[in-house]
Amino acid sequence: MSHDSRFDDELADLTDRLLAGEEIAASGELAELGHIVRQLHSAIDSRPEAASVFQDRLTQRLKQEWNLHHHRRPRRWWQHRPVALVAAVTLVLFVVAIIGLRDNNGDGTFSGTALDSPAGVVGIVVIVLGIGLVALWLRRRQGS
Amino acid sequence: VENAVSEAPYPYEFGDESALVQLALNDLPEHYQDVILLRFADGLTFAEIAEQRGQSLEAVKSSYRRAIQALRDKMGVVT
């Protein structure tokens, strides 16, 4: 244990005992700080109205710190999971529809791609949705 | 111009020792004021302060010692 750490313990112990009404014999810097502790105790005890000003400020600051570190900000509408899922599905369907309208054969098919048949398009949609659902499931498992 | 300052009576008298302590306390950095007030005004133990602030007991005691030393230095200047 370092000198500073031991001194911290001694001062804390002295403070506890002074606040409990005991008289403590100390020497050196500890006695000097003990005198300050006595003055502080008597000042706060005799002036509760003055101490309350500090307490109000302290309470406000603690509330701010709590809000900053513990309180979650309300989520925006697009941050809710069902809305995000619907948006993602809509986007995928929209992209597929656009691709479907721009077929390069003029007959609803694409030569040389996975989109050359309705089954190919459905397959891609199923794969994309599957990946999305697995990602959501993994996130939910990590969150719980 | 109307004086907008609150008309609350000044709570101290000349030579009042507790006024000096309050002045010095007011002049301390906020984190020092916090640890002192939590111990003296709220009556929390050092362990409870550590729990409330999410710090170790050693860190709180060290902060308290530095706060009291700073208060002593300030009071030396004020007196």
GROMACS .gro file of C-alpha atoms in nm:
model
  223
    1MET     CA    1   0.000   0.000   0.000
    2SER     CA    2   0.149   0.338  -0.099
    3HIS     CA    3   0.190   0.631   0.137
    4ASP     CA    4  -0.085   0.827  -0.041
    5SER     CA    5  -0.325   0.534  -0.026
    6ARG     CA    6  -0.260   0.483   0.347
    7PHE     CA    7  -0.310   0.854   0.407
    8ASP     CA    8  -0.639   0.842   0.211
    9ASP     CA    9  -0.761   0.562   0.439
   10GLU     CA   10  -0.653   0.747   0.754
   11LEU     CA   11  -0.830   1.067   0.651
   12ALA     CA   12  -1.146   0.878   0.554
   13ASP     CA   13  -1.141   0.694   0.887
   14LEU     CA   14  -1.081   1.018   1.077
   15THR     CA   15  -1.373   1.179   0.894
   16ASP     CA   16  -1.606   0.888   0.974
   17ARG     CA   17  -1.515   0.907   1.342
   18LEU     CA   18  -1.547   1.286   1.360
   19LEU     CA   19  -1.888   1.271   1.197
   20ALA     CA   20  -1.983   1.005   1.452
   21GLY     CA   21  -1.898   1.254   1.728
   22GLU     CA   22  -1.570   1.103   1.843
   23GLU     CA   23  -1.271   1.319   1.933
   24ILE     CA   24  -0.960   1.211   1.749
   25ALA     CA   25  -0.597   1.275   1.832
   26ALA     CA   26  -0.392   1.317   1.515
   27SER     CA   27  -0.066   1.482   1.425
   28GLY     CA   28   0.101   1.643   1.127
   29GLU     CA   29  -0.098   1.693   0.808
   30LEU     CA   30  -0.371   1.460   0.928
   31ALA     CA   31  -0.440   1.690   1.226
   32GLU     CA   32  -0.445   1.989   0.992
   33LEU     CA   33  -0.696   1.823   0.759
   34GLY     CA   34  -0.893   1.700   1.060
   35HIS     CA   35  -0.939   2.064   1.162
   36ILE     CA   36  -1.075   2.143   0.813
   37VAL     CA   37  -1.312   1.844   0.840
   38ARG     CA   38  -1.443   1.975   1.177
   39GLN     CA   39  -1.500   2.321   1.030
   40LEU     CA   40  -1.673   2.174   0.729
   41HIS     CA   41  -1.898   1.957   0.945
   42SER     CA   42  -1.995   2.247   1.167
   43ALA     CA   43  -2.048   2.480   0.867
   44ILE     CA   44  -2.280   2.237   0.688
   45ASP     CA   45  -2.460   2.150   1.012
   46SER     CA   46  -2.513   2.511   1.113
   47ARG     CA   47  -2.605   2.636   0.765
   48PRO     CA   48  -2.838   2.379   0.613
   49GLU     CA   49  -2.990   2.651   0.394
   50ALA     CA   50  -2.650   2.727   0.239
   51ALA     CA   51  -2.567   2.360   0.197
   52SER     CA   52  -2.900   2.304   0.026
   53VAL     CA   53  -2.793   2.537  -0.256
   54PHE     CA   54  -2.498   2.310  -0.322
   55GLN     CA   55  -2.715   2.003  -0.284
   56ASP     CA   56  -2.963   2.127  -0.542
   57ARG     CA   57  -2.680   2.186  -0.784
   58LEU     CA   58  -2.534   1.845  -0.708
   59THR     CA   59  -2.870   1.673  -0.761
   60GLN     CA   60  -2.911   1.848  -1.094
   61ARG     CA   61  -2.565   1.744  -1.204
   62LEU     CA   62  -2.619   1.383  -1.097
   63LYS     CA   63  -2.944   1.377  -1.296
   64GLN     CA   64  -2.764   1.512  -1.602
   65GLU     CA   65  -2.493   1.247  -1.567
   66TRP     CA   66  -2.756   0.976  -1.527
   67ASN     CA   67  -2.941   1.091  -1.837
   68LEU     CA   68  -2.617   1.108  -2.030
   69HIS     CA   69  -2.495   0.760  -1.938
   70HIS     CA   70  -2.800   0.552  -1.859
   71HIS     CA   71  -3.105   0.695  -2.022
   72ARG     CA   72  -3.163   0.586  -2.381
   73ARG     CA   73  -3.278   0.850  -2.619
   74PRO     CA   74  -3.619   0.775  -2.775
   75ARG     CA   75  -3.585   0.586  -3.101
   76ARG     CA   76  -3.688   0.738  -3.430
   77TRP     CA   77  -3.963   0.572  -3.625
   78TRP     CA   78  -3.722   0.413  -3.872
   79GLN     CA   79  -3.521   0.259  -3.589
   80HIS     CA   80  -3.805   0.025  -3.488
   81ARG     CA   81  -3.734  -0.329  -3.609
   82PRO     CA   82  -4.067  -0.409  -3.781
   83VAL     CA   83  -4.054  -0.080  -3.974
   84ALA     CA   84  -3.694  -0.150  -4.077
   85LEU     CA   85  -3.789  -0.501  -4.189
   86VAL     CA   86  -4.085  -0.382  -4.396
   87ALA     CA   87  -3.866  -0.110  -4.551
   88ALA     CA   88  -3.597  -0.365  -4.640
   89VAL     CA   89  -3.847  -0.606  -4.797
   90THR     CA   90  -4.012  -0.323  -4.991
   91LEU     CA   91  -3.674  -0.209  -5.119
   92VAL     CA   92  -3.582  -0.559  -5.235
   93LEU     CA   93  -3.917  -0.606  -5.410
   94PHE     CA   94  -3.883  -0.264  -5.569
   95VAL     CA   95  -3.536  -0.346  -5.704
   96VAL     CA   96  -3.659  -0.681  -5.836
   97ALA     CA   97  -3.956  -0.511  -6.004
   98ILE     CA   98  -3.730  -0.252  -6.168
   99ILE     CA   99  -3.500  -0.526  -6.297
  100GLY     CA  100  -3.803  -0.719  -6.419
  101LEU     CA  101  -3.923  -0.419  -6.619
  102ARG     CA  102  -3.585  -0.371  -6.783
  103ASP     CA  103  -3.549  -0.724  -6.922
  104ASN     CA  104  -3.307  -0.745  -7.206
  105ASN     CA  105  -3.501  -0.993  -7.416
  106GLY     CA  106  -3.826  -0.803  -7.436
  107ASP     CA  107  -4.017  -1.114  -7.327
  108GLY     CA  108  -3.984  -1.094  -6.946
  109THR     CA  109  -3.659  -1.293  -6.927
  110PHE     CA  110  -3.286  -1.218  -6.902
  111SER     CA  111  -3.048  -1.426  -7.102
  112GLY     CA  112  -2.733  -1.538  -6.927
  113THR     CA  113  -2.833  -1.427  -6.575
  114ALA     CA  114  -3.005  -1.578  -6.274
  115LEU     CA  115  -3.305  -1.370  -6.368
  116ASP     CA  116  -3.381  -1.556  -6.687
  117SER     CA  117  -3.688  -1.721  -6.534
  118PRO     CA  118  -3.958  -1.635  -6.276
  119ALA     CA  119  -3.818  -1.914  -6.057
  120GLY     CA  120  -3.477  -1.738  -6.057
  121VAL     CA  121  -3.632  -1.411  -5.941
  122VAL     CA  122  -3.829  -1.585  -5.665
  123GLY     CA  123  -3.514  -1.769  -5.561
  124ILE     CA  124  -3.318  -1.445  -5.525
  125VAL     CA  125  -3.597  -1.284  -5.322
  126VAL     CA  126  -3.610  -1.588  -5.093
  127ILE     CA  127  -3.231  -1.581  -5.045
  128VAL     CA  128  -3.229  -1.208  -4.967
  129LEU     CA  129  -3.518  -1.243  -4.722
  130GLY     CA  130  -3.349  -1.545  -4.563
  131ILE     CA  131  -3.025  -1.352  -4.511
  132GLY     CA  132  -3.222  -1.063  -4.359
  133LEU     CA  133  -3.410  -1.290  -4.120
  134VAL     CA  134  -3.093  -1.469  -4.010
  135ALA     CA  135  -2.927  -1.129  -3.949
  136LEU     CA  136  -3.225  -1.018  -3.738
  137TRP     CA  137  -3.222  -1.344  -3.542
  138LEU     CA  138  -2.850  -1.310  -3.469
  139ARG     CA  139  -2.894  -0.950  -3.352
  140ARG     CA  140  -3.180  -1.051  -3.124
  141ARG     CA  141  -2.966  -1.330  -2.973
  142GLN     CA  142  -2.678  -1.088  -2.911
  143GLY     CA  143  -2.915  -0.833  -2.756
  144SER     CA  144  -3.072  -1.082  -2.511
  145VAL     CA  145  -3.308   4.962  -1.373
  146GLU     CA  146  -3.475   4.719  -1.136
  147ASN     CA  147  -3.238   4.495  -0.947
  148ALA     CA  148  -3.320   4.143  -1.061
  149VAL     CA  149  -3.113   3.977  -0.790
  150SER     CA  150  -3.308   3.773  -0.536
  151GLU     CA  151  -3.392   3.962  -0.217
  152ALA     CA  152  -3.314   3.662   0.010
  153PRO     CA  153  -3.132   3.777   0.324
  154TYR     CA  154  -2.757   3.727   0.324
  155PRO     CA  155  -2.710   3.434   0.562
  156TYR     CA  156  -2.366   3.525   0.702
  157GLU     CA  157  -2.221   3.772   0.945
  158PHE     CA  158  -1.878   3.933   0.953
  159GLY     CA  159  -1.622   3.691   1.101
  160ASP     CA  160  -1.854   3.394   1.053
  161GLU     CA  161  -1.627   3.091   1.013
  162SER     CA  162  -1.887   2.885   0.832
  163ALA     CA  163  -1.908   3.162   0.570
  164LEU     CA  164  -1.540   3.116   0.497
  165VAL     CA  165  -1.588   2.743   0.461
  166GLN     CA  166  -1.884   2.795   0.227
  167LEU     CA  167  -1.693   3.046   0.018
  168ALA     CA  168  -1.395   2.812  -0.011
  169LEU     CA  169  -1.625   2.518  -0.088
  170ASN     CA  170  -1.798   2.718  -0.359
  171ASP     CA  171  -1.461   2.788  -0.515
  172LEU     CA  172  -1.363   2.420  -0.544
  173PRO     CA  173  -1.396   2.227  -0.871
  174GLU     CA  174  -1.736   2.060  -0.897
  175HIS     CA  175  -1.612   1.702  -0.860
  176TYR     CA  176  -1.451   1.798  -0.526
  177GLN     CA  177  -1.771   1.967  -0.409
  178ASP     CA  178  -1.965   1.655  -0.504
  179VAL     CA  179  -1.765   1.414  -0.291
  180ILE     CA  180  -1.769   1.648   0.010
  181LEU     CA  181  -2.141   1.714  -0.007
  182LEU     CA  182  -2.230   1.350  -0.061
  183ARG     CA  183  -2.036   1.266   0.258
  184PHE     CA  184  -2.133   1.562   0.478
  185ALA     CA  185  -2.472   1.685   0.359
  186ASP     CA  186  -2.621   1.361   0.226
  187GLY     CA  187  -2.450   1.146   0.488
  188LEU     CA  188  -2.342   0.875   0.243
  189THR     CA  189  -2.052   0.652   0.342
  190PHE     CA  190  -1.745   0.644   0.118
  191ALA     CA  191  -1.851   0.298   0.000
  192GLU     CA  192  -2.196   0.429  -0.096
  193ILE     CA  193  -2.043   0.724  -0.280
  194ALA     CA  194  -1.818   0.483  -0.470
  195GLU     CA  195  -2.119   0.273  -0.566
  196GLN     CA  196  -2.325   0.574  -0.671
  197ARG     CA  197  -2.046   0.717  -0.886
  198GLY     CA  198  -1.932   0.385  -1.029
  199GLN     CA  199  -1.581   0.432  -0.890
  200SER     CA  200  -1.357   0.222  -0.667
  201LEU     CA  201  -1.349   0.296  -0.295
  202GLU     CA  202  -0.980   0.390  -0.326
  203ALA     CA  203  -1.056   0.642  -0.600
  204VAL     CA  204  -1.329   0.807  -0.390
  205LYS     CA  205  -1.108   0.828  -0.081
  206SER     CA  206  -0.826   0.971  -0.287
  207SER     CA  207  -1.059   1.226  -0.444
  208TYR     CA  208  -1.191   1.317  -0.097
  209ARG     CA  209  -0.837   1.368   0.039
  210ARG     CA  210  -0.751   1.596  -0.255
  211ALA     CA  211  -1.078   1.784  -0.202
  212ILE     CA  212  -1.003   1.848   0.167
  213GLN     CA  213  -0.647   1.953   0.083
  214ALA     CA  214  -0.779   2.191  -0.182
  215LEU     CA  215  -1.032   2.328   0.068
  216ARG     CA  216  -0.752   2.387   0.320
  217ASP     CA  217  -0.549   2.572   0.057
  218LYS     CA  218  -0.851   2.784  -0.044
  219MET     CA  219  -0.931   2.867   0.318
  220GLY     CA  220  -0.573   2.970   0.370
  221VAL     CA  221  -0.619   3.219   0.088
  222VAL     CA  222  -0.962   3.336   0.209
  223THR     CA  223  -0.853   3.383   0.571
   0.00000   0.00000   0.00000
